Amino acid sequence: ASRGIGTEFVKQVLGKGASVVATHRSAAVPALLEELKAAHSERLSTLELDVSDPESIGDAARNLETRGPPLTHIIHNAGVYGQQVSIAGQAWGSRPAAAPVTRDIMLDVFATNAVGPLLVAQSFYPLLAAAGGGDSGAEDSSSSPVIAFLTSKVGSIVDNGSGGAYAYRASKI
């Protein structure tokens, strides 16, 4: 929730009266979240969480578990675009020449955009299940917890008329 769509989700959910735990990658709480905390101190808390770091994910889940109460929703929108690269180091269409995409570039982006959401779900699922969902066998979906993973239009296969962004697009499919 450090910026962009994450911060806007926090604002919108707070506006609906919900309590929110907003995560951020850096050790310092971003200024936008500090401003929101000042205005909503009783309903907004923050938590350091780097989705590309399994240890950070585990630490955040343990931290949140000790704070309580159980979670009802997780909205996961963290992602990285990665370096501007090309398929072969050459210009293509309207795209300028850029370094060729490499295995390491692909893996760095996948660590955040594809593996990170899975690790977050695994680590935080027990906190959701405690809210009455998960494997509780509840038939009523309105009482089931929600895990939402967001992608973007840039990740769309259908909307890839411009090419490029190979690691990002592949990680968001």
Tab-separated table of N, CA and C in Angstrom:
chain	number	residue	atom	x	y	z
A	1	ALA	N	0.824	-1.200	0.000
A	1	ALA	CA	0.000	0.000	0.000
A	1	ALA	C	0.863	1.257	0.000
A	2	SER	N	2.097	1.142	-0.457
A	2	SER	CA	3.042	2.256	-0.403
A	2	SER	C	2.699	3.412	-1.322
A	3	ARG	N	2.019	3.105	-2.426
A	3	ARG	CA	1.704	4.149	-3.397
A	3	ARG	C	0.653	3.627	-4.368
A	4	GLY	N	0.251	4.475	-5.274
A	4	GLY	CA	-0.602	4.077	-6.379
A	4	GLY	C	-1.888	3.382	-5.974
A	5	ILE	N	-2.155	2.274	-6.648
A	5	ILE	CA	-3.414	1.564	-6.430
A	5	ILE	C	-3.509	1.006	-5.011
A	6	GLY	N	-2.393	0.618	-4.415
A	6	GLY	CA	-2.415	0.105	-3.048
A	6	GLY	C	-2.894	1.141	-2.053
A	7	THR	N	-2.351	2.349	-2.161
A	7	THR	CA	-2.781	3.435	-1.282
A	7	THR	C	-4.246	3.774	-1.529
A	8	GLU	N	-4.656	3.760	-2.779
A	8	GLU	CA	-6.062	4.067	-3.082
A	8	GLU	C	-6.995	3.007	-2.508
A	9	PHE	N	-6.612	1.738	-2.549
A	9	PHE	CA	-7.432	0.694	-1.912
A	9	PHE	C	-7.585	0.972	-0.426
A	10	VAL	N	-6.491	1.344	0.230
A	10	VAL	CA	-6.550	1.659	1.655
A	10	VAL	C	-7.541	2.791	1.905
A	11	LYS	N	-7.449	3.855	1.124
A	11	LYS	CA	-8.371	4.984	1.286
A	11	LYS	C	-9.822	4.551	1.097
A	12	GLN	N	-10.089	3.783	0.070
A	12	GLN	CA	-11.458	3.365	-0.238
A	12	GLN	C	-12.024	2.446	0.853
A	13	VAL	N	-11.221	1.521	1.316
A	13	VAL	CA	-11.698	0.577	2.341
A	13	VAL	C	-11.900	1.301	3.671
A	14	LEU	N	-10.996	2.200	4.014
A	14	LEU	CA	-11.195	3.009	5.218
A	14	LEU	C	-12.472	3.840	5.091
A	15	GLY	N	-12.725	4.353	3.908
A	15	GLY	CA	-13.929	5.141	3.662
A	15	GLY	C	-15.207	4.353	3.856
A	16	LYS	N	-15.105	3.034	3.742
A	16	LYS	CA	-16.259	2.147	3.967
A	16	LYS	C	-16.401	1.760	5.431
A	17	GLY	N	-15.467	2.219	6.268
A	17	GLY	CA	-15.553	1.956	7.696
A	17	GLY	C	-14.801	0.728	8.179
A	18	ALA	N	-14.053	0.083	7.308
A	18	ALA	CA	-13.338	-1.138	7.696
A	18	ALA	C	-12.019	-0.806	8.392
A	19	SER	N	-11.519	-1.761	9.130
A	19	SER	CA	-10.171	-1.683	9.693
A	19	SER	C	-9.212	-2.253	8.661
A	20	VAL	N	-8.022	-1.664	8.555
A	20	VAL	CA	-7.083	-2.027	7.499
A	20	VAL	C	-5.694	-2.208	8.080
A	21	VAL	N	-4.992	-3.235	7.604
A	21	VAL	CA	-3.568	-3.391	7.833
A	21	VAL	C	-2.921	-3.156	6.479
A	22	ALA	N	-2.204	-2.071	6.340
A	22	ALA	CA	-1.565	-1.706	5.080
A	22	ALA	C	-0.100	-2.107	5.135
A	23	THR	N	0.348	-2.851	4.140
A	23	THR	CA	1.742	-3.280	4.133
A	23	THR	C	2.575	-2.386	3.224
A	24	HIS	N	3.870	-2.373	3.514
A	24	HIS	CA	4.835	-1.585	2.756
A	24	HIS	C	6.158	-2.308	2.753
A	25	ARG	N	6.913	-2.196	1.665
A	25	ARG	CA	8.160	-2.936	1.492
A	25	ARG	C	9.303	-2.388	2.330
A	26	SER	N	9.419	-1.087	2.438
A	26	SER	CA	10.560	-0.491	3.133
A	26	SER	C	10.373	-0.542	4.652
A	27	ALA	N	11.467	-0.412	5.367
A	27	ALA	CA	11.392	-0.408	6.826
A	27	ALA	C	10.630	0.809	7.333
A	28	ALA	N	10.821	1.933	6.662
A	28	ALA	CA	10.120	3.165	7.054
A	28	ALA	C	8.714	3.166	6.454
A	29	VAL	N	7.758	3.623	7.236
A	29	VAL	CA	6.386	3.742	6.740
A	29	VAL	C	6.340	4.897	5.742
A	30	PRO	N	5.843	4.656	4.523
A	30	PRO	CA	5.774	5.729	3.529
A	30	PRO	C	4.919	6.902	4.014
A	31	ALA	N	5.276	8.099	3.559
A	31	ALA	CA	4.601	9.321	4.001
A	31	ALA	C	3.092	9.275	3.773
A	32	LEU	N	2.655	8.749	2.629
A	32	LEU	CA	1.212	8.665	2.358
A	32	LEU	C	0.489	7.830	3.409
A	33	LEU	N	1.098	6.725	3.811
A	33	LEU	CA	0.470	5.888	4.843
A	33	LEU	C	0.511	6.554	6.208
A	34	GLU	N	1.582	7.282	6.489
A	34	GLU	CA	1.659	8.018	7.763
A	34	GLU	C	0.526	9.039	7.857
A	35	GLU	N	0.249	9.736	6.751
A	35	GLU	CA	-0.847	10.704	6.724
A	35	GLU	C	-2.188	10.021	6.982
A	36	LEU	N	-2.390	8.880	6.343
A	36	LEU	CA	-3.645	8.144	6.552
A	36	LEU	C	-3.755	7.622	7.983
A	37	LYS	N	-2.624	7.161	8.549
A	37	LYS	CA	-2.631	6.693	9.943
A	37	LYS	C	-3.015	7.808	10.899
A	38	ALA	N	-2.532	9.009	10.627
A	38	ALA	CA	-2.856	10.147	11.490
A	38	ALA	C	-4.359	10.432	11.467
A	39	ALA	N	-4.977	10.250	10.323
A	39	ALA	CA	-6.413	10.524	10.190
A	39	ALA	C	-7.293	9.354	10.626
A	40	HIS	N	-6.728	8.142	10.640
A	40	HIS	CA	-7.522	6.937	10.935
A	40	HIS	C	-6.781	6.021	11.913
A	41	SER	N	-6.220	6.587	12.947
A	41	SER	CA	-5.357	5.812	13.840
A	41	SER	C	-6.046	4.623	14.480
A	42	GLU	N	-7.354	4.709	14.687
A	42	GLU	CA	-8.074	3.607	15.337
A	42	GLU	C	-8.374	2.453	14.380
A	43	ARG	N	-8.283	2.700	13.055
A	43	ARG	CA	-8.645	1.657	12.100
A	43	ARG	C	-7.553	1.298	11.108
A	44	LEU	N	-6.421	1.993	11.152
A	44	LEU	CA	-5.342	1.716	10.205
A	44	LEU	C	-4.052	1.424	10.943
A	45	SER	N	-3.487	0.272	10.637
A	45	SER	CA	-2.140	-0.041	11.126
A	45	SER	C	-1.295	-0.414	9.912
A	46	THR	N	0.015	-0.363	10.088
A	46	THR	CA	0.921	-0.668	8.984
A	46	THR	C	1.834	-1.821	9.384
A	47	LEU	N	2.375	-2.450	8.359
A	47	LEU	CA	3.186	-3.634	8.579
A	47	LEU	C	4.212	-3.739	7.462
A	48	GLU	N	5.481	-3.892	7.815
A	48	GLU	CA	6.517	-4.088	6.808
A	48	GLU	C	6.376	-5.482	6.203
A	49	LEU	N	6.409	-5.550	4.869
A	49	LEU	CA	6.260	-6.830	4.168
A	49	LEU	C	6.845	-6.703	2.774
A	50	ASP	N	7.914	-7.437	2.502
A	50	ASP	CA	8.508	-7.487	1.171
A	50	ASP	C	8.094	-8.819	0.555
A	51	VAL	N	7.205	-8.781	-0.436
A	51	VAL	CA	6.661	-10.015	-1.001
A	51	VAL	C	7.678	-10.822	-1.789
A	52	SER	N	8.855	-10.261	-2.061
A	52	SER	CA	9.897	-11.026	-2.749
A	52	SER	C	10.822	-11.736	-1.762
A	53	ASP	N	10.574	-11.585	-0.475
A	53	ASP	CA	11.437	-12.144	0.570
A	53	ASP	C	10.625	-13.071	1.477
A	54	PRO	N	10.809	-14.396	1.347
A	54	PRO	CA	10.033	-15.339	2.161
A	54	PRO	C	10.143	-15.091	3.669
A	55	GLU	N	11.320	-14.679	4.140
A	55	GLU	CA	11.494	-14.402	5.571
A	55	GLU	C	10.642	-13.201	6.000
A	56	SER	N	10.621	-12.164	5.178
A	56	SER	CA	9.806	-10.991	5.473
A	56	SER	C	8.321	-11.357	5.520
A	57	ILE	N	7.886	-12.203	4.604
A	57	ILE	CA	6.486	-12.646	4.576
A	57	ILE	C	6.141	-13.394	5.854
A	58	GLY	N	7.008	-14.336	6.248
A	58	GLY	CA	6.773	-15.093	7.477
A	58	GLY	C	6.771	-14.219	8.710
A	59	ASP	N	7.718	-13.298	8.772
A	59	ASP	CA	7.774	-12.368	9.910
A	59	ASP	C	6.500	-11.531	9.998
A	60	ALA	N	6.030	-11.045	8.856
A	60	ALA	CA	4.820	-10.212	8.844
A	60	ALA	C	3.609	-11.013	9.299
A	61	ALA	N	3.495	-12.247	8.861
A	61	ALA	CA	2.357	-13.084	9.263
A	61	ALA	C	2.393	-13.354	10.767
A	62	ARG	N	3.570	-13.668	11.285
A	62	ARG	CA	3.684	-13.909	12.738
A	62	ARG	C	3.373	-12.640	13.524
A	63	ASN	N	3.852	-11.515	13.048
A	63	ASN	CA	3.588	-10.230	13.688
A	63	ASN	C	2.091	-9.964	13.730
A	64	LEU	N	1.432	-10.160	12.618
A	64	LEU	CA	-0.002	-9.897	12.541
A	64	LEU	C	-0.801	-10.884	13.389
A	65	GLU	N	-0.349	-12.111	13.447
A	65	GLU	CA	-1.042	-13.117	14.256
A	65	GLU	C	-1.056	-12.725	15.731
A	66	THR	N	0.038	-12.124	16.209
A	66	THR	CA	0.093	-11.727	17.618
A	66	THR	C	-0.759	-10.493	17.890
A	67	ARG	N	-1.001	-9.689	16.859
A	67	ARG	CA	-1.815	-8.489	17.023
A	67	ARG	C	-3.301	-8.805	17.081
A	68	GLY	N	-3.750	-9.823	16.259
A	68	GLY	CA	-5.176	-10.083	16.140
A	68	GLY	C	-5.899	-8.835	15.688
A	69	PRO	N	-7.144	-8.795	15.491
A	69	PRO	CA	-8.049	-9.928	15.301
A	69	PRO	C	-7.800	-10.601	13.956
A	70	PRO	N	-8.505	-11.712	13.695
A	70	PRO	CA	-8.307	-12.426	12.430
A	70	PRO	C	-8.657	-11.545	11.224
A	71	LEU	N	-8.048	-11.870	10.103
A	71	LEU	CA	-8.316	-11.155	8.863
A	71	LEU	C	-9.576	-11.700	8.188
A	72	THR	N	-10.248	-10.852	7.454
A	72	THR	CA	-11.386	-11.299	6.647
A	72	THR	C	-11.085	-11.202	5.163
A	73	HIS	N	-10.182	-10.313	4.772
A	73	HIS	CA	-9.831	-10.127	3.369
A	73	HIS	C	-8.341	-9.825	3.239
A	74	ILE	N	-7.766	-10.294	2.144
A	74	ILE	CA	-6.429	-9.877	1.744
A	74	ILE	C	-6.554	-9.387	0.308
A	75	ILE	N	-6.117	-8.174	0.065
A	75	ILE	CA	-6.052	-7.646	-1.295
A	75	ILE	C	-4.581	-7.510	-1.624
A	76	HIS	N	-4.105	-8.353	-2.517
A	76	HIS	CA	-2.683	-8.392	-2.862
A	76	HIS	C	-2.491	-7.727	-4.215
A	77	ASN	N	-1.834	-6.577	-4.218
A	77	ASN	CA	-1.589	-5.879	-5.475
A	77	ASN	C	-0.114	-5.560	-5.710
A	78	ALA	N	0.760	-6.045	-4.852
A	78	ALA	CA	2.186	-5.749	-4.999
A	78	ALA	C	2.703	-6.310	-6.318
A	79	GLY	N	3.564	-5.568	-6.942
A	79	GLY	CA	4.158	-6.035	-8.187
A	79	GLY	C	5.271	-5.110	-8.632
A	80	VAL	N	6.126	-5.644	-9.473
A	80	VAL	CA	7.195	-4.851	-10.072
A	80	VAL	C	7.134	-5.019	-11.579
A	81	TYR	N	7.486	-3.974	-12.277
A	81	TYR	CA	7.488	-3.998	-13.740
A	81	TYR	C	8.775	-4.615	-14.271
A	82	GLY	N	9.864	-4.382	-13.586
A	82	GLY	CA	11.150	-4.904	-14.031
A	82	GLY	C	11.839	-3.963	-14.996
A	83	GLN	N	12.994	-4.371	-15.427
A	83	GLN	CA	13.799	-3.554	-16.333
A	83	GLN	C	13.188	-3.512	-17.730
A	84	GLN	N	13.410	-2.400	-18.420
A	84	GLN	CA	13.016	-2.322	-19.829
A	84	GLN	C	14.010	-3.180	-20.605
A	85	VAL	N	13.521	-4.201	-21.251
A	85	VAL	CA	14.382	-5.110	-22.018
A	85	VAL	C	13.743	-5.384	-23.367
A	86	SER	N	14.513	-6.005	-24.229
A	86	SER	CA	13.998	-6.405	-25.534
A	86	SER	C	14.228	-7.893	-25.703
A	87	ILE	N	13.674	-8.435	-26.748
A	87	ILE	CA	13.828	-9.867	-26.970
A	87	ILE	C	15.247	-10.206	-27.438
A	88	ALA	N	15.855	-9.313	-28.231
A	88	ALA	CA	17.178	-9.614	-28.771
A	88	ALA	C	18.135	-8.434	-28.703
A	89	GLY	N	17.812	-7.419	-27.909
A	89	GLY	CA	18.696	-6.275	-27.791
A	89	GLY	C	18.557	-5.276	-28.916
A	90	GLN	N	17.504	-5.410	-29.701
A	90	GLN	CA	17.298	-4.532	-30.842
A	90	GLN	C	15.984	-3.777	-30.711
A	91	ALA	N	15.880	-2.674	-31.459
A	91	ALA	CA	14.609	-1.946	-31.525
A	91	ALA	C	13.569	-2.835	-32.215
A	92	TRP	N	12.294	-2.635	-31.800
A	92	TRP	CA	11.227	-3.423	-32.425
A	92	TRP	C	9.964	-2.571	-32.416
A	93	GLY	N	9.404	-2.342	-33.581
A	93	GLY	CA	8.217	-1.507	-33.663
A	93	GLY	C	8.517	-0.136	-33.083
A	94	SER	N	7.670	0.288	-32.185
A	94	SER	CA	7.864	1.605	-31.561
A	94	SER	C	8.793	1.549	-30.349
A	95	ARG	N	9.262	0.373	-30.003
A	95	ARG	CA	10.119	0.217	-28.823
A	95	ARG	C	11.583	0.438	-29.185
A	96	PRO	N	12.293	1.241	-28.384
A	96	PRO	CA	13.722	1.457	-28.653
A	96	PRO	C	14.537	0.216	-28.294
A	97	ALA	N	15.751	0.197	-28.785
A	97	ALA	CA	16.653	-0.898	-28.432
A	97	ALA	C	16.879	-0.895	-26.927
A	98	ALA	N	16.969	-2.063	-26.365
A	98	ALA	CA	17.237	-2.224	-24.932
A	98	ALA	C	18.006	-3.525	-24.759
A	99	ALA	N	18.580	-3.700	-23.597
A	99	ALA	CA	19.309	-4.938	-23.319
A	99	ALA	C	18.365	-6.132	-23.498
A	100	PRO	N	18.893	-7.267	-23.925
A	100	PRO	CA	18.028	-8.435	-24.073
A	100	PRO	C	17.555	-8.957	-22.705
A	101	VAL	N	16.358	-9.483	-22.676
A	101	VAL	CA	15.832	-10.073	-21.455
A	101	VAL	C	16.697	-11.277	-21.077
A	102	THR	N	16.919	-11.464	-19.783
A	102	THR	CA	17.747	-12.577	-19.315
A	102	THR	C	16.967	-13.422	-18.308
A	103	ARG	N	17.508	-14.557	-18.027
A	103	ARG	CA	16.927	-15.455	-17.021
A	103	ARG	C	16.816	-14.745	-15.672
A	104	ASP	N	17.876	-14.048	-15.264
A	104	ASP	CA	17.875	-13.379	-13.964
A	104	ASP	C	16.823	-12.275	-13.895
A	105	ILE	N	16.664	-11.519	-14.988
A	105	ILE	CA	15.628	-10.489	-15.014
A	105	ILE	C	14.256	-11.122	-14.867
A	106	MET	N	14.023	-12.204	-15.605
A	106	MET	CA	12.735	-12.907	-15.518
A	106	MET	C	12.496	-13.407	-14.093
A	107	LEU	N	13.507	-14.030	-13.492
A	107	LEU	CA	13.342	-14.604	-12.154
A	107	LEU	C	13.108	-13.533	-11.093
A	108	ASP	N	13.773	-12.385	-11.216
A	108	ASP	CA	13.561	-11.293	-10.255
A	108	ASP	C	12.107	-10.827	-10.278
A	109	VAL	N	11.558	-10.641	-11.466
A	109	VAL	CA	10.172	-10.190	-11.592
A	109	VAL	C	9.212	-11.282	-11.119
A	110	PHE	N	9.479	-12.528	-11.481
A	110	PHE	CA	8.619	-13.633	-11.042
A	110	PHE	C	8.618	-13.792	-9.525
A	111	ALA	N	9.763	-13.527	-8.877
A	111	ALA	CA	9.831	-13.649	-7.411
A	111	ALA	C	8.805	-12.751	-6.739
A	112	THR	N	8.605	-11.555	-7.274
A	112	THR	CA	7.645	-10.620	-6.697
A	112	THR	C	6.231	-10.846	-7.213
A	113	ASN	N	6.072	-10.995	-8.521
A	113	ASN	CA	4.739	-10.997	-9.124
A	113	ASN	C	4.037	-12.341	-9.152
A	114	ALA	N	4.782	-13.435	-9.151
A	114	ALA	CA	4.155	-14.752	-9.245
A	114	ALA	C	4.365	-15.584	-7.978
A	115	VAL	N	5.579	-15.652	-7.485
A	115	VAL	CA	5.861	-16.456	-6.293
A	115	VAL	C	5.412	-15.727	-5.028
A	116	GLY	N	5.641	-14.426	-4.956
A	116	GLY	CA	5.254	-13.638	-3.781
A	116	GLY	C	3.802	-13.805	-3.382
A	117	PRO	N	2.851	-13.677	-4.316
A	117	PRO	CA	1.444	-13.849	-3.934
A	117	PRO	C	1.137	-15.236	-3.356
A	118	LEU	N	1.775	-16.263	-3.916
A	118	LEU	CA	1.569	-17.612	-3.379
A	118	LEU	C	2.079	-17.708	-1.952
A	119	LEU	N	3.276	-17.177	-1.691
A	119	LEU	CA	3.840	-17.239	-0.340
A	119	LEU	C	3.018	-16.417	0.649
A	120	VAL	N	2.497	-15.277	0.208
A	120	VAL	CA	1.621	-14.475	1.060
A	120	VAL	C	0.369	-15.281	1.402
A	121	ALA	N	-0.241	-15.904	0.402
A	121	ALA	CA	-1.443	-16.704	0.647
A	121	ALA	C	-1.149	-17.843	1.627
A	122	GLN	N	-0.045	-18.539	1.438
A	122	GLN	CA	0.303	-19.642	2.341
A	122	GLN	C	0.522	-19.159	3.768
A	123	SER	N	1.220	-18.053	3.923
A	123	SER	CA	1.556	-17.560	5.263
A	123	SER	C	0.370	-16.928	5.983
A	124	PHE	N	-0.513	-16.269	5.242
A	124	PHE	CA	-1.624	-15.549	5.861
A	124	PHE	C	-2.920	-16.341	5.885
A	125	TYR	N	-2.998	-17.432	5.142
A	125	TYR	CA	-4.208	-18.243	5.107
A	125	TYR	C	-4.672	-18.683	6.497
A	126	PRO	N	-3.769	-19.125	7.364
A	126	PRO	CA	-4.226	-19.512	8.704
A	126	PRO	C	-4.907	-18.364	9.457
A	127	LEU	N	-4.505	-17.153	9.201
A	127	LEU	CA	-5.131	-16.008	9.848
A	127	LEU	C	-6.528	-15.769	9.295
A	128	LEU	N	-6.734	-16.090	8.016
A	128	LEU	CA	-8.060	-15.997	7.404
A	128	LEU	C	-8.954	-17.131	7.881
A	129	ALA	N	-8.421	-18.322	7.953
A	129	ALA	CA	-9.213	-19.469	8.374
A	129	ALA	C	-9.772	-19.259	9.774
A	130	ALA	N	-9.013	-18.560	10.617
A	130	ALA	CA	-9.482	-18.275	11.977
A	130	ALA	C	-10.705	-17.365	11.959
A	131	ALA	N	-10.939	-16.689	10.828
A	131	ALA	CA	-12.084	-15.785	10.717
A	131	ALA	C	-13.364	-16.526	10.334
A	132	GLY	N	-13.283	-17.858	10.201
A	132	GLY	CA	-14.484	-18.627	9.899
A	132	GLY	C	-14.533	-19.170	8.493
A	133	GLY	N	-13.478	-18.960	7.721
A	133	GLY	CA	-13.473	-19.469	6.353
A	133	GLY	C	-12.432	-20.542	6.200
A	134	GLY	N	-11.757	-20.543	5.075
A	134	GLY	CA	-10.719	-21.529	4.825
A	134	GLY	C	-11.294	-22.909	4.776
A	135	ASP	N	-10.746	-23.823	5.552
A	135	ASP	CA	-11.178	-25.215	5.552
A	135	ASP	C	-12.258	-25.495	6.580
A	136	SER	N	-12.975	-24.477	7.015
A	136	SER	CA	-13.973	-24.671	8.063
A	136	SER	C	-15.224	-25.367	7.550
A	137	GLY	N	-15.352	-25.508	6.207
A	137	GLY	CA	-16.525	-26.156	5.648
A	137	GLY	C	-17.735	-25.251	5.594
A	138	ALA	N	-17.545	-23.951	5.772
A	138	ALA	CA	-18.671	-23.025	5.757
A	138	ALA	C	-19.338	-23.027	4.395
A	139	GLU	N	-20.660	-23.168	4.361
A	139	GLU	CA	-21.411	-23.169	3.117
A	139	GLU	C	-21.732	-21.765	2.653
A	140	ASP	N	-21.877	-20.838	3.569
A	140	ASP	CA	-22.288	-19.470	3.261
A	140	ASP	C	-21.064	-18.673	2.819
A	141	SER	N	-20.998	-18.342	1.520
A	141	SER	CA	-19.818	-17.646	1.006
A	141	SER	C	-19.673	-16.244	1.585
A	142	SER	N	-20.745	-15.665	2.117
A	142	SER	CA	-20.636	-14.323	2.676
A	142	SER	C	-19.807	-14.312	3.958
A	143	SER	N	-19.646	-15.478	4.597
A	143	SER	CA	-18.836	-15.534	5.806
A	143	SER	C	-17.437	-16.065	5.520
A	144	SER	N	-17.151	-16.383	4.263
A	144	SER	CA	-15.837	-16.897	3.904
A	144	SER	C	-14.857	-15.756	3.699
A	145	PRO	N	-13.625	-15.964	4.112
A	145	PRO	CA	-12.624	-14.928	3.881
A	145	PRO	C	-12.311	-14.816	2.394
A	146	VAL	N	-11.718	-13.696	2.004
A	146	VAL	CA	-11.407	-13.417	0.609
A	146	VAL	C	-9.917	-13.147	0.452
A	147	ILE	N	-9.313	-13.772	-0.544
A	147	ILE	CA	-7.961	-13.434	-0.959
A	147	ILE	C	-8.073	-12.994	-2.412
A	148	ALA	N	-7.734	-11.746	-2.701
A	148	ALA	CA	-7.810	-11.213	-4.061
A	148	ALA	C	-6.419	-10.861	-4.549
A	149	PHE	N	-6.069	-11.376	-5.706
A	149	PHE	CA	-4.785	-11.076	-6.341
A	149	PHE	C	-5.065	-10.233	-7.572
A	150	LEU	N	-4.481	-9.054	-7.609
A	150	LEU	CA	-4.731	-8.136	-8.717
A	150	LEU	C	-3.611	-8.179	-9.729
A	151	THR	N	-3.983	-8.006	-10.966
A	151	THR	CA	-3.013	-7.877	-12.037
A	151	THR	C	-3.276	-6.549	-12.722
A	152	SER	N	-2.860	-6.414	-13.948
A	152	SER	CA	-3.085	-5.156	-14.639
A	152	SER	C	-3.348	-5.401	-16.111
A	153	LYS	N	-3.815	-4.379	-16.761
A	153	LYS	CA	-4.066	-4.459	-18.194
A	153	LYS	C	-2.761	-4.735	-18.950
A	154	VAL	N	-1.649	-4.236	-18.441
A	154	VAL	CA	-0.363	-4.460	-19.096
A	154	VAL	C	-0.031	-5.950	-19.127
A	155	GLY	N	-0.524	-6.706	-18.160
A	155	GLY	CA	-0.275	-8.138	-18.127
A	155	GLY	C	-1.146	-8.939	-19.065
A	156	SER	N	-2.047	-8.295	-19.749
A	156	SER	CA	-2.996	-8.972	-20.621
A	156	SER	C	-2.342	-9.484	-21.900
A	157	ILE	N	-2.637	-10.715	-22.267
A	157	ILE	CA	-2.172	-11.255	-23.537
A	157	ILE	C	-2.934	-10.593	-24.676
A	158	VAL	N	-4.217	-10.372	-24.468
A	158	VAL	CA	-5.065	-9.768	-25.490
A	158	VAL	C	-4.642	-8.342	-25.799
A	159	ASP	N	-4.201	-7.602	-24.797
A	159	ASP	CA	-3.857	-6.196	-24.976
A	159	ASP	C	-2.354	-6.002	-25.097
A	160	ASN	N	-1.703	-6.848	-25.878
A	160	ASN	CA	-0.260	-6.736	-26.024
A	160	ASN	C	0.103	-6.326	-27.448
A	161	GLY	N	-0.465	-5.236	-27.907
A	161	GLY	CA	-0.148	-4.742	-29.231
A	161	GLY	C	1.217	-4.097	-29.314
A	162	SER	N	1.774	-3.695	-28.167
A	162	SER	CA	3.047	-2.976	-28.190
A	162	SER	C	4.252	-3.868	-27.944
A	163	GLY	N	4.032	-5.102	-27.531
A	163	GLY	CA	5.159	-5.982	-27.235
A	163	GLY	C	5.911	-5.535	-25.995
A	164	GLY	N	7.058	-6.125	-25.758
A	164	GLY	CA	7.892	-5.751	-24.624
A	164	GLY	C	7.357	-6.228	-23.293
A	165	ALA	N	7.978	-5.774	-22.232
A	165	ALA	CA	7.613	-6.114	-20.852
A	165	ALA	C	7.474	-7.624	-20.669
A	166	TYR	N	8.400	-8.373	-21.219
A	166	TYR	CA	8.291	-9.830	-21.247
A	166	TYR	C	8.182	-10.448	-19.859
A	167	ALA	N	9.045	-10.048	-18.958
A	167	ALA	CA	9.010	-10.623	-17.612
A	167	ALA	C	7.729	-10.260	-16.904
A	168	TYR	N	7.349	-8.995	-16.975
A	168	TYR	CA	6.120	-8.553	-16.313
A	168	TYR	C	4.903	-9.279	-16.871
A	169	ARG	N	4.754	-9.268	-18.174
A	169	ARG	CA	3.577	-9.893	-18.792
A	169	ARG	C	3.512	-11.384	-18.459
A	170	ALA	N	4.637	-12.065	-18.538
A	170	ALA	CA	4.644	-13.502	-18.221
A	170	ALA	C	4.313	-13.753	-16.763
A	171	SER	N	4.765	-12.874	-15.871
A	171	SER	CA	4.537	-13.079	-14.437
A	171	SER	C	3.105	-12.778	-14.011
A	172	LYS	N	2.369	-12.065	-14.839
A	172	LYS	CA	1.012	-11.650	-14.489
A	172	LYS	C	-0.073	-12.456	-15.195
A	173	ILE	N	0.307	-13.438	-16.003
A	173	ILE	CA	-0.691	-14.238	-16.723
A	173	ILE	C	-1.452	-15.108	-15.761
